[in-house]
Short mmCIF file of C-alpha atoms in Angstrom, two decimals:
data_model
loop_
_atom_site.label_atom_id
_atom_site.label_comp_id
_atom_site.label_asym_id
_atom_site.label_seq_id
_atom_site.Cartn_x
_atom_site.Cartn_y
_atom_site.Cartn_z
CA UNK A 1 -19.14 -26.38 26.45
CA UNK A 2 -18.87 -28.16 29.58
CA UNK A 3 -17.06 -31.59 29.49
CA UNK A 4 -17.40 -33.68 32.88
CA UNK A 5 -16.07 -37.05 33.64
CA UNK A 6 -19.25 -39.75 34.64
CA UNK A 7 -18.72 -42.35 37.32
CA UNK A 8 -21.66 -42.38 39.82
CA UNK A 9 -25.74 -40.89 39.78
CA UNK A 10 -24.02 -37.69 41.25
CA UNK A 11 -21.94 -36.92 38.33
CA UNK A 12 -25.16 -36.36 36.46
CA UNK A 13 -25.08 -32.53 38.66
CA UNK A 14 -24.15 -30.14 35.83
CA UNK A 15 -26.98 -31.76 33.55
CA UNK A 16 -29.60 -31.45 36.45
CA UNK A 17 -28.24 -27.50 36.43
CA UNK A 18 -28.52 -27.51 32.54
CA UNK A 19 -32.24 -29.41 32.63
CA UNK A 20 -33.53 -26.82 35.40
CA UNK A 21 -37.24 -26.57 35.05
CA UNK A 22 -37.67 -27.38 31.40
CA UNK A 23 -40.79 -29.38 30.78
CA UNK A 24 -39.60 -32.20 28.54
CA UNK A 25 -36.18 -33.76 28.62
CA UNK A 26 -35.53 -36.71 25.81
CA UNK A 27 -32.95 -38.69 26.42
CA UNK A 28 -31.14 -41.31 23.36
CA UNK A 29 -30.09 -43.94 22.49
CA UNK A 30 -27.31 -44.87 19.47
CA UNK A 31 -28.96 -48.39 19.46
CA UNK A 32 -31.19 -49.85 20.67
CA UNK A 33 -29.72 -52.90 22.23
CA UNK A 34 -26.92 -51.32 24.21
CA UNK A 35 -26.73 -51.93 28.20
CA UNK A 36 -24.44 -48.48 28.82
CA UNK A 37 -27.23 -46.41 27.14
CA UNK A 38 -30.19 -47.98 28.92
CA UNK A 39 -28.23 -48.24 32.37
CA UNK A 40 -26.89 -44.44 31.56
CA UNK A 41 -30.69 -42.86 30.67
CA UNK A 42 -32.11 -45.01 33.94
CA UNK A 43 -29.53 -43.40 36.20
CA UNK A 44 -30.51 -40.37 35.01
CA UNK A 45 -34.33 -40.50 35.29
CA UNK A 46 -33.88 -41.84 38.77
CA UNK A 47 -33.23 -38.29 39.48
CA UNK A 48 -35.51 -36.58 37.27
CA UNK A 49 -38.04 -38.14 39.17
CA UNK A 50 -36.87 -38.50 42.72
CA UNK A 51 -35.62 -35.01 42.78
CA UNK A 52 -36.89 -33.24 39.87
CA UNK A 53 -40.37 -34.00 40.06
CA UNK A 54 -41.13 -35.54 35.99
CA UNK A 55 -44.49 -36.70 35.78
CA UNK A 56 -44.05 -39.77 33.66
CA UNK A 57 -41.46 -41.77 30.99
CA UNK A 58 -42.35 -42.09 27.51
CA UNK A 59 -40.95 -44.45 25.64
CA UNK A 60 -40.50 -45.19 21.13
CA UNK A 61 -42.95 -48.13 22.85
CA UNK A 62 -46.06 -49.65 21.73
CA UNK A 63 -49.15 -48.07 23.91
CA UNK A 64 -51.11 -51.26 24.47
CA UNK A 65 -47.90 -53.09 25.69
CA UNK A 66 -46.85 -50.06 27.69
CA UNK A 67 -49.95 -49.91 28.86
CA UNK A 68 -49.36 -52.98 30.62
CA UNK A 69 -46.28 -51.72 32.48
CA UNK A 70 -48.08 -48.52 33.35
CA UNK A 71 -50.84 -50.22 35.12
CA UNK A 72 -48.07 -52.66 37.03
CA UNK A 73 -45.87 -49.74 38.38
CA UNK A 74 -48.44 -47.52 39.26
CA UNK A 75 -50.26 -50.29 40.82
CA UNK A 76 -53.29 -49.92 38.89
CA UNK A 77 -55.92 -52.50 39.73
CA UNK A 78 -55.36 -55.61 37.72
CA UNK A 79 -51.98 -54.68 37.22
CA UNK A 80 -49.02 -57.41 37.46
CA UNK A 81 -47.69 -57.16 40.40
CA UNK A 82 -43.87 -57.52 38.96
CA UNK A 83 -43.34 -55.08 36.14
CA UNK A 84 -40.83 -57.77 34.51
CA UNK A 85 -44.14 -60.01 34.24
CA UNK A 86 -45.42 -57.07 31.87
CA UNK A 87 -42.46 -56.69 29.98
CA UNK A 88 -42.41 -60.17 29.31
CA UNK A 89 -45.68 -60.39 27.62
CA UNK A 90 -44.19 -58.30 24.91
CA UNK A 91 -44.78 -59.77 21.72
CA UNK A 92 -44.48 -57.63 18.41
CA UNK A 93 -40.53 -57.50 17.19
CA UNK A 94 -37.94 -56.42 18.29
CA UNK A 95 -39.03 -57.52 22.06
CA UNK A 96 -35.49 -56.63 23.48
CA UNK A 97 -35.91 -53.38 22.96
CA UNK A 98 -37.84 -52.97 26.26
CA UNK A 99 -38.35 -56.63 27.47
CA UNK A 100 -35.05 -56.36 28.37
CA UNK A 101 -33.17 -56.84 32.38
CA UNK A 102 -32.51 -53.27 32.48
CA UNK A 103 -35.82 -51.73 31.69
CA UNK A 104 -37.20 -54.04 34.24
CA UNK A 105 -34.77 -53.10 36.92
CA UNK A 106 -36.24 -48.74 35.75
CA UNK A 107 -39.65 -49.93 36.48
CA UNK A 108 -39.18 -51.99 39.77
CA UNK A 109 -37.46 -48.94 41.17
CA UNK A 110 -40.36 -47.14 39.76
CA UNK A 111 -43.30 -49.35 41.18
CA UNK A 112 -41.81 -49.10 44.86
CA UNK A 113 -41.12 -45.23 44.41
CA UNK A 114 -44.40 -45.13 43.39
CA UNK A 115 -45.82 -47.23 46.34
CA UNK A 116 -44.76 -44.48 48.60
CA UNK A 117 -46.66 -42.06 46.85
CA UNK A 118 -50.78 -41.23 46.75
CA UNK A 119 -52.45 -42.51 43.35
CA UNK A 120 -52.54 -38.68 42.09
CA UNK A 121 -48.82 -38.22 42.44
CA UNK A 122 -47.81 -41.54 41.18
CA UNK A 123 -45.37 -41.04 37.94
CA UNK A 124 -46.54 -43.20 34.81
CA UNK A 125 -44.80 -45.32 31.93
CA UNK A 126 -46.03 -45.07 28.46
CA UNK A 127 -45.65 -45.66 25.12
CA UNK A 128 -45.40 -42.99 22.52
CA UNK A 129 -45.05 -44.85 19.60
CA UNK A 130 -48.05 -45.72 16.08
CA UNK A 131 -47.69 -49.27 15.50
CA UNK A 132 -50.37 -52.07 17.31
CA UNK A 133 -53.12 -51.31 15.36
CA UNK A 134 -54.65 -54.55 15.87
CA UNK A 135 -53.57 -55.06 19.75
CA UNK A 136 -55.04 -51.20 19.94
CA UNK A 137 -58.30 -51.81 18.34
CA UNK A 138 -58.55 -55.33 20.58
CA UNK A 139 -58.22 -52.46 23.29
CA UNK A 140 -60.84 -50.92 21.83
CA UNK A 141 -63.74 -53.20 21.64
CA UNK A 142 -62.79 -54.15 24.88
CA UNK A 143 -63.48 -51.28 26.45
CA UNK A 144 -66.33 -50.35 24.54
CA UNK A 145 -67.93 -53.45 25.05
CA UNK A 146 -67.85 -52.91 28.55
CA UNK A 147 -68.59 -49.34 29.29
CA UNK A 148 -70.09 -47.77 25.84
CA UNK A 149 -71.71 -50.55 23.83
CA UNK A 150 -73.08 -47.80 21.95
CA UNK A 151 -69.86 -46.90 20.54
CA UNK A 152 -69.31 -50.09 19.97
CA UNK A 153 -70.61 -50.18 16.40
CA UNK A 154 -67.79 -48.10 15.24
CA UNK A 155 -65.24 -49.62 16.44
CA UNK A 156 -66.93 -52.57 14.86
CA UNK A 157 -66.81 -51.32 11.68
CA UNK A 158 -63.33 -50.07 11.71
CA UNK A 159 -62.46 -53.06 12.50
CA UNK A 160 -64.02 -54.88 9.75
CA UNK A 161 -62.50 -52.37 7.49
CA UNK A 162 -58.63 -53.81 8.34
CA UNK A 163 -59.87 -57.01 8.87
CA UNK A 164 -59.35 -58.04 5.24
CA UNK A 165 -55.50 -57.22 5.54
CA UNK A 166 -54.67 -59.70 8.31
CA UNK A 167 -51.45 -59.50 10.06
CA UNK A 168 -49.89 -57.98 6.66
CA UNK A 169 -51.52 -54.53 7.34
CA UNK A 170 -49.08 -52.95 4.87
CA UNK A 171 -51.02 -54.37 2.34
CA UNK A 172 -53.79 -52.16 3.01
CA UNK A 173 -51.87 -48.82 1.90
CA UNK A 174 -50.83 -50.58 -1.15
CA UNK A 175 -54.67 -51.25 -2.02
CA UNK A 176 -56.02 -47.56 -0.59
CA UNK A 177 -53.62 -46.36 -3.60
CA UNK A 178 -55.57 -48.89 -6.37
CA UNK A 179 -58.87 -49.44 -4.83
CA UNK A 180 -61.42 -48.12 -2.80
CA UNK A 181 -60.12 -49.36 0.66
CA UNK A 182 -59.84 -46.81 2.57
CA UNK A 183 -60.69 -46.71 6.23
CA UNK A 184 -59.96 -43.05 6.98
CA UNK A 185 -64.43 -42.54 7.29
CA UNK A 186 -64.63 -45.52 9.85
CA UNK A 187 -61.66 -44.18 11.57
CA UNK A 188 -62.19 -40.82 11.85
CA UNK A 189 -65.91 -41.97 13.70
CA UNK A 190 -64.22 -44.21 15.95
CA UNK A 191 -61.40 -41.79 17.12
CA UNK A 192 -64.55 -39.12 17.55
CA UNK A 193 -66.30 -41.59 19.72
CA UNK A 194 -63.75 -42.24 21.96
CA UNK A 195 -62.80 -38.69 22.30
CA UNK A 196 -65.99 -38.60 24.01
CA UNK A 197 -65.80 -41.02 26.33
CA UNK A 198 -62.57 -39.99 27.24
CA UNK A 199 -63.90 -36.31 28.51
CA UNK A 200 -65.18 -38.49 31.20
CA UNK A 201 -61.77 -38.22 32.60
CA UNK A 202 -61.06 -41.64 33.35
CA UNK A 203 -58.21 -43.53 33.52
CA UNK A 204 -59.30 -46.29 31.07
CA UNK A 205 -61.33 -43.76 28.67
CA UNK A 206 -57.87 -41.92 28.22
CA UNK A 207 -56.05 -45.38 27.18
CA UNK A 208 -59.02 -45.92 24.87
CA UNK A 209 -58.76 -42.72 23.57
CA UNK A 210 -55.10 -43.13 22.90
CA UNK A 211 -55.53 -46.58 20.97
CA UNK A 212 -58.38 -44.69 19.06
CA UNK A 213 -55.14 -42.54 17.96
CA UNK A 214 -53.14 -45.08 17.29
CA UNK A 215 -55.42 -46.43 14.90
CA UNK A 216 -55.65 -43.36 13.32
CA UNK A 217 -52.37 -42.88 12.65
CA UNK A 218 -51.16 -46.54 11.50
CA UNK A 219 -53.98 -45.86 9.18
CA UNK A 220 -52.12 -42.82 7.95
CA UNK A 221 -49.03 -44.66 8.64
CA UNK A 222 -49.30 -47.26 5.94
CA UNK A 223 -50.85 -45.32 3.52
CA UNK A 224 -48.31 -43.33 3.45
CA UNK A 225 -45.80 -46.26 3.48
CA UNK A 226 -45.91 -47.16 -0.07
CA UNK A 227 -45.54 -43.68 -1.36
CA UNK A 228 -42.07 -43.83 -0.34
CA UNK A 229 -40.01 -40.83 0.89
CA UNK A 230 -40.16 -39.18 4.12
CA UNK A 231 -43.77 -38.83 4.78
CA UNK A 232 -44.39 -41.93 6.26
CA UNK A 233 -41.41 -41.79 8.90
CA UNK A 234 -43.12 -37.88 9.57
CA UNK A 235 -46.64 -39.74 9.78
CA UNK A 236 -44.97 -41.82 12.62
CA UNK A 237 -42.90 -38.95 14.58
CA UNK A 238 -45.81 -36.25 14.48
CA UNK A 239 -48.15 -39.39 16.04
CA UNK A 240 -45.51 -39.80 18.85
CA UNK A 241 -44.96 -35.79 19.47
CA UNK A 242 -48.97 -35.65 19.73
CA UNK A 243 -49.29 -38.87 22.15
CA UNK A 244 -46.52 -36.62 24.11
CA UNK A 245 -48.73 -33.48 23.95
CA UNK A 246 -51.88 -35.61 25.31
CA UNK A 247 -49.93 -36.83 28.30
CA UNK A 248 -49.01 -33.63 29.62
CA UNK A 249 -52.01 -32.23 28.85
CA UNK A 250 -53.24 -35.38 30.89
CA UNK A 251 -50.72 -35.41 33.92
CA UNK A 252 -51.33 -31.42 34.50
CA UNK A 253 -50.25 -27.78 33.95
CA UNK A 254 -47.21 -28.57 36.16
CA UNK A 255 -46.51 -32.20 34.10
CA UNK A 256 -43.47 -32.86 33.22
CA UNK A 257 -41.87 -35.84 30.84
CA UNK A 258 -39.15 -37.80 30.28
CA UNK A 259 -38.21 -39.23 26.71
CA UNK A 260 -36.28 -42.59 25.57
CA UNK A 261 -36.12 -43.03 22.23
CA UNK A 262 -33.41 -43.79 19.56
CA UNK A 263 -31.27 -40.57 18.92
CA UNK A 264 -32.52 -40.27 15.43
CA UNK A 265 -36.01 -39.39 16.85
CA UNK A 266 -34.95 -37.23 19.82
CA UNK A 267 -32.11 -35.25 18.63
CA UNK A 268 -33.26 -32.35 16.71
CA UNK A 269 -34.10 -33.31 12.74
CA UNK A 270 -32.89 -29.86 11.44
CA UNK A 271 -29.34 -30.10 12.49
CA UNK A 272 -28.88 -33.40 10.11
CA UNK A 273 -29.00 -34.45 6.87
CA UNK A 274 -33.07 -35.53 7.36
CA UNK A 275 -33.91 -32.03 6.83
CA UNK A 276 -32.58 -32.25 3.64
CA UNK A 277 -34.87 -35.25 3.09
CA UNK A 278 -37.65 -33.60 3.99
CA UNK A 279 -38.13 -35.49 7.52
CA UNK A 280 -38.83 -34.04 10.93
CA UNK A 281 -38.89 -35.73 14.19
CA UNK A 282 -39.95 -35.32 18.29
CA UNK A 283 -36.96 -33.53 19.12
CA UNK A 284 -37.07 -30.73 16.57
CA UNK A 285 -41.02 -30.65 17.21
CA UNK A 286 -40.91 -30.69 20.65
CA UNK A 287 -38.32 -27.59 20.23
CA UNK A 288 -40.87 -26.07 17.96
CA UNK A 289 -44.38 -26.59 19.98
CA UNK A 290 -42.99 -26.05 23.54
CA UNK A 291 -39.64 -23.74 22.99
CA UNK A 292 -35.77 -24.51 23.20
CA UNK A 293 -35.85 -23.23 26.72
CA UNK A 294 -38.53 -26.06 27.78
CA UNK A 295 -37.45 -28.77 26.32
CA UNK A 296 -33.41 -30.50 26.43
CA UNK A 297 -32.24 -33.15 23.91
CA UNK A 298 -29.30 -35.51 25.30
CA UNK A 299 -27.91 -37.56 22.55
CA UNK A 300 -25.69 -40.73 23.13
CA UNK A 301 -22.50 -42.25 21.54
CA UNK A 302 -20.04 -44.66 21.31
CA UNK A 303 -16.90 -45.38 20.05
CA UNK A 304 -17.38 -49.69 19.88
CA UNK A 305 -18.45 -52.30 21.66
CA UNK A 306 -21.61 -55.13 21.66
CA UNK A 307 -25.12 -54.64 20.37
CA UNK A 308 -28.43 -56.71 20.51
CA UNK A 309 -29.96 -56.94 16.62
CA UNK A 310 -31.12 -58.74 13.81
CA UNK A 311 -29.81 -59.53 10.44
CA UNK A 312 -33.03 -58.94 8.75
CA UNK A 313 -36.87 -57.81 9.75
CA UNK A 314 -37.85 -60.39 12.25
CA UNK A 315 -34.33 -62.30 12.67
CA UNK A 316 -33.97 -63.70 15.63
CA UNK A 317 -31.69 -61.45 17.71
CA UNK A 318 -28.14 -61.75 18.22
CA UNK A 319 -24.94 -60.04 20.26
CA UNK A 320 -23.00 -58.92 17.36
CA UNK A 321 -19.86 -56.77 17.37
CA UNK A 322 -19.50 -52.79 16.98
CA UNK A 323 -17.17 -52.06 15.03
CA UNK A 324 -14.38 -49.31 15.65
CA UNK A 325 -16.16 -45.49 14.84
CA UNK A 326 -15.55 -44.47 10.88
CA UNK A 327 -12.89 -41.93 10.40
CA UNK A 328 -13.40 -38.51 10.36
CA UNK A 329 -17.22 -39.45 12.25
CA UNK A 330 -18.04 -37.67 15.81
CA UNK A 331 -17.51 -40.85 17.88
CA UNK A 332 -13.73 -40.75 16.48
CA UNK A 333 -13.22 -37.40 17.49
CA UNK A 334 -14.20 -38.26 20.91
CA UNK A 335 -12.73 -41.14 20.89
CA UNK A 336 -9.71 -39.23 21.24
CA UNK A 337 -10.92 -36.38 23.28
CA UNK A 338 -12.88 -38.37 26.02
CA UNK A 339 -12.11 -40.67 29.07
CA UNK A 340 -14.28 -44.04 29.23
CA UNK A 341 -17.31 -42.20 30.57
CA UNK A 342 -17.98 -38.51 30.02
CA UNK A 343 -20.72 -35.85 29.91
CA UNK A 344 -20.58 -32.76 27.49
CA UNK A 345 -23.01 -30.17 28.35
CA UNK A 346 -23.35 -27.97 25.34
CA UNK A 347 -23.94 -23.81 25.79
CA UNK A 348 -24.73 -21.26 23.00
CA UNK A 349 -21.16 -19.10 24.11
CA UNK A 350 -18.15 -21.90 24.34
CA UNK A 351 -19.12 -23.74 20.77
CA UNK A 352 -15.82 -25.19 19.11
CA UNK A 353 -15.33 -25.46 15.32
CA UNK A 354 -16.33 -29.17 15.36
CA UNK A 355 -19.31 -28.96 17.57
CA UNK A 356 -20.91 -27.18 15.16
CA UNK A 357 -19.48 -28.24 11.98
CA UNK A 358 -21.14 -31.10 10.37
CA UNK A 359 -19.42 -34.88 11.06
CA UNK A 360 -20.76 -38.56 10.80
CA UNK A 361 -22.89 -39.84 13.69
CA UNK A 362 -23.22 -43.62 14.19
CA UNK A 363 -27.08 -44.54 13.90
CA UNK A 364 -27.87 -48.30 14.67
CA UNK A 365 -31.21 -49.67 14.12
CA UNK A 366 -32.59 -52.70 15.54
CA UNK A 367 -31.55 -54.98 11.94
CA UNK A 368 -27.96 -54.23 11.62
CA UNK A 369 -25.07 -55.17 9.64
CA UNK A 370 -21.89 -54.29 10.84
CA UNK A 371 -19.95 -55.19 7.46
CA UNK A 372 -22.16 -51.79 5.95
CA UNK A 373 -20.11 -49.68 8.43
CA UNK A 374 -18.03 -47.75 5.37
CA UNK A 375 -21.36 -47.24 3.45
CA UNK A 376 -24.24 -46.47 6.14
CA UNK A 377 -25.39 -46.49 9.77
CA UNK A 378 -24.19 -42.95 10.04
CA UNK A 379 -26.03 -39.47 9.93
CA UNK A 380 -24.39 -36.01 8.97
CA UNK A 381 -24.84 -33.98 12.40
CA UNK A 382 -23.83 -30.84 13.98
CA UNK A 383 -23.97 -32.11 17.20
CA UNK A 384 -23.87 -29.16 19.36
CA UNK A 385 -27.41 -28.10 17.50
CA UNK A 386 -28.77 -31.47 17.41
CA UNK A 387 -28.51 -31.92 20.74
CA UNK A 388 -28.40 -29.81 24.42
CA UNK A 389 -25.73 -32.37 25.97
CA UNK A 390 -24.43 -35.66 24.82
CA UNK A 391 -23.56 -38.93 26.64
CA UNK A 392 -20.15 -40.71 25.60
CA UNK A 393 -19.50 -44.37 26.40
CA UNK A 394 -16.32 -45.38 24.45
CA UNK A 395 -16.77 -48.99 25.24
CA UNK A 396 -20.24 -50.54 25.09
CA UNK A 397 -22.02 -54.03 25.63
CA UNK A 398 -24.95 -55.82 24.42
CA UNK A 399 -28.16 -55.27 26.13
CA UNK A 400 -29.59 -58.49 28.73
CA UNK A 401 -32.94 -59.71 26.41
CA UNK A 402 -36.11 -60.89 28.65
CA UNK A 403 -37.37 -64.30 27.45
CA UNK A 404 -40.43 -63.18 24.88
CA UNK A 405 -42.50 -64.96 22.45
CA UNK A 406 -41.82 -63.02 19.55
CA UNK A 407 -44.79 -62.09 16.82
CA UNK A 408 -43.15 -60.86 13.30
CA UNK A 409 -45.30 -57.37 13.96
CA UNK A 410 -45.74 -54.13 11.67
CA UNK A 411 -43.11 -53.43 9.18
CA UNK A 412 -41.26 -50.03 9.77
CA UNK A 413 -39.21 -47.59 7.52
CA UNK A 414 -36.10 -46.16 7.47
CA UNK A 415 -34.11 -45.59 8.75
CA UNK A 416 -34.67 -49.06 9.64
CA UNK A 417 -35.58 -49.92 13.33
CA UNK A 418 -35.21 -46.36 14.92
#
């Protein structure tokens, strides 16, 4: 194990080394409404792109409102011209989580980097994640209805099939389990349809294609949402891991991607306690589909600080207080071991006791409670397997919110808001 001190882009070096030509590197988050972690991960990325060559980012992001942002910095026609402008028609809840000052700073950078570049080379920003069902079928028609109004019909009736549910689209999987309401058939034309149009190799028939998907899956999604247990959450992670696997397939046999999502999606499932409960998620899959060699998981941490959350699914959000790391948990231990800032780059020969023993591991969702500290927000981890290296920040502060009209969107499961 390598431990090195972080101050400055340049200290990033010995993770560079570490990342070498891997394909996919996912970097976390230990909330999502922390500034270190987002200024951290876009410091990082600068590189990956500027000197590494990554294809595109991919983010635990809607597609539809990613969309948006791809078409902005890659200068798409009919893109905004100021990415911010994108990020700030983000609607469905929690908006901070990328309409936030820091994202828009990544994808400014990104928009002029990419200005310098020709269209081919140009490196993308997407979204990875199952929810928007209704902004992706919108999507949909749209498209249809202007180059494939043949199509259109079954996009038509897919739509019609949801259309009963409203904005409460969870109701839907409770009535597929009592009635016949199921809109798997309808579905299952439309995503063939568009898979189609999309071997027309367009940029616009791919986007189509992928909101085809994510109908698909939040069709899945919610059924499986009232069943309880894992399968929903594995409904969700197995969408984003196959939206990954389109992209590169997409971008090229040289593509390669970056990853920002919450650390409970990217760092590897098998090395916590949601193995156990039967869950699996992008970091253990993307181990498993492209190999440990091609793919490196960087966790974050931190010991306490300020956080952007709600009190409750669709509370307004709020800077509330982090409180000091539970005893005995990982971000105690290096709490004690680390300066302010500091890098650990994990190998399979130097591997102390507590790197691979298992330890608490703060988790914080986007509804939080900081009073629940002694009773939850932490995951049992071996750290040294969950991750490949691991990003400490002993001192944290809340994340800089974008204004955002905020819509109370798609309920999620647990754990809650990651």
């Amino acid at each position: 194990m390598q431990v090195h001190r972080l101050g400055a882009p340049d200290d990033f070096d010995p993770l560079l080394e570490r990342i070498g030509s891997a394909r996919v590197v996912m970097l976390g988050e230990a909330s999502h409404g922390t500034y270190d972690y987002y200024r951290l991960r876009e410091q990082l990325t600068r590189r990956l792109i500027a000197e590494c060559g990554f294809s595109f980012v991919a983010v635990e992001g809607d597609w539809p409102d990613c969309d948006l942002v791809h078409r902005s910095v890659v200068a798409a026609p009919g893109g905004d011209d100021d990415p911010q402008r994108a990020l700030e028609r983000f609607e469905r809840w929690p908006t901070w989580m990328w309409a936030n000052a820091e994202v828009a700073r990544f994808c400014r950078w990104l928009r002029a980097c990419n200005l310098d570049r020709p269209d081919g080379q140009r490196v993308g920003f997407h979204g990875l994640d199952v929810y928007s069902l209704w902004d992706s079928m919108q999507a949909i028609l749209d498209y249809l209805g202007e180059e494939d109004p043949a199509s259109l019909e079954a996009a038509q009736e897919a739509y019609r099939c949801f259309e009963p549910y409203g904005t409460r689209i969870e109701e839907y999987g409770l009535a597929s389990r009592f009635v016949s309401a199921r809109c798997e058939a309808e579905v299952v034309r439309l995503l063939a349809r568009t898979r189609e149009r999309a071997a027309a190799d367009g940029a616009d028939a791919f986007s189509a294609w992928q909101n085809a998907a994510v109908v698909a899956g939040a069709e899945k999604y919610y059924r499986a949402m009232v069943g309880g247990g894992p399968q929903s959450w594995n409904v969700r992670d197995s969408h984003m891991a196959d939206t990954l696997d389109r992209l590169l397939d997409r971008y090229g046999p040289q593509a390669r991607a970056v990853v920002w999502a919450h650390n409970t999606h990217i760092g590897d499932a098998r090395a916590t306690d949601m193995a156990q409960g039967g869950m699996i998620n992008i970091g253990q899959l993307a181990r498993e589909r492209y190999g440990a060699d091609d793919v490196v998981l960087v966790g974050f941490g931190s010991y306490q600080g300020s956080v952007v959350a709600g009190t409750r699914w669709g509370a307004p959000a709020e800077v509330m207080t982090v409180p000091v790391a539970r005893a005995g948990s990982v971000e105690e231990r290096l709490h004690h071991m680390l300066p302010e800032r500091a890098m650990l780059v994990f190998d399979s020969v130097d591997r102390p006791d507590w790197l691979v023993d298992e330890a608490d591991h703060r988790a914080i969702g986007v509804v939080y409670d900081p009073s629940f500290e002694a009773w939850g927000n932490y995951v049992p981890t071996r750290l040294g397997d969950r991750y490949d290296a691991f990003i400490w920040c002993d001192h944290t502060t809340a994340v800089h919110p974008l204004p955002a009209s905020t819509a109370p969107g798609e309920l999620e499961t647990y754990p809650s808001g990651v």
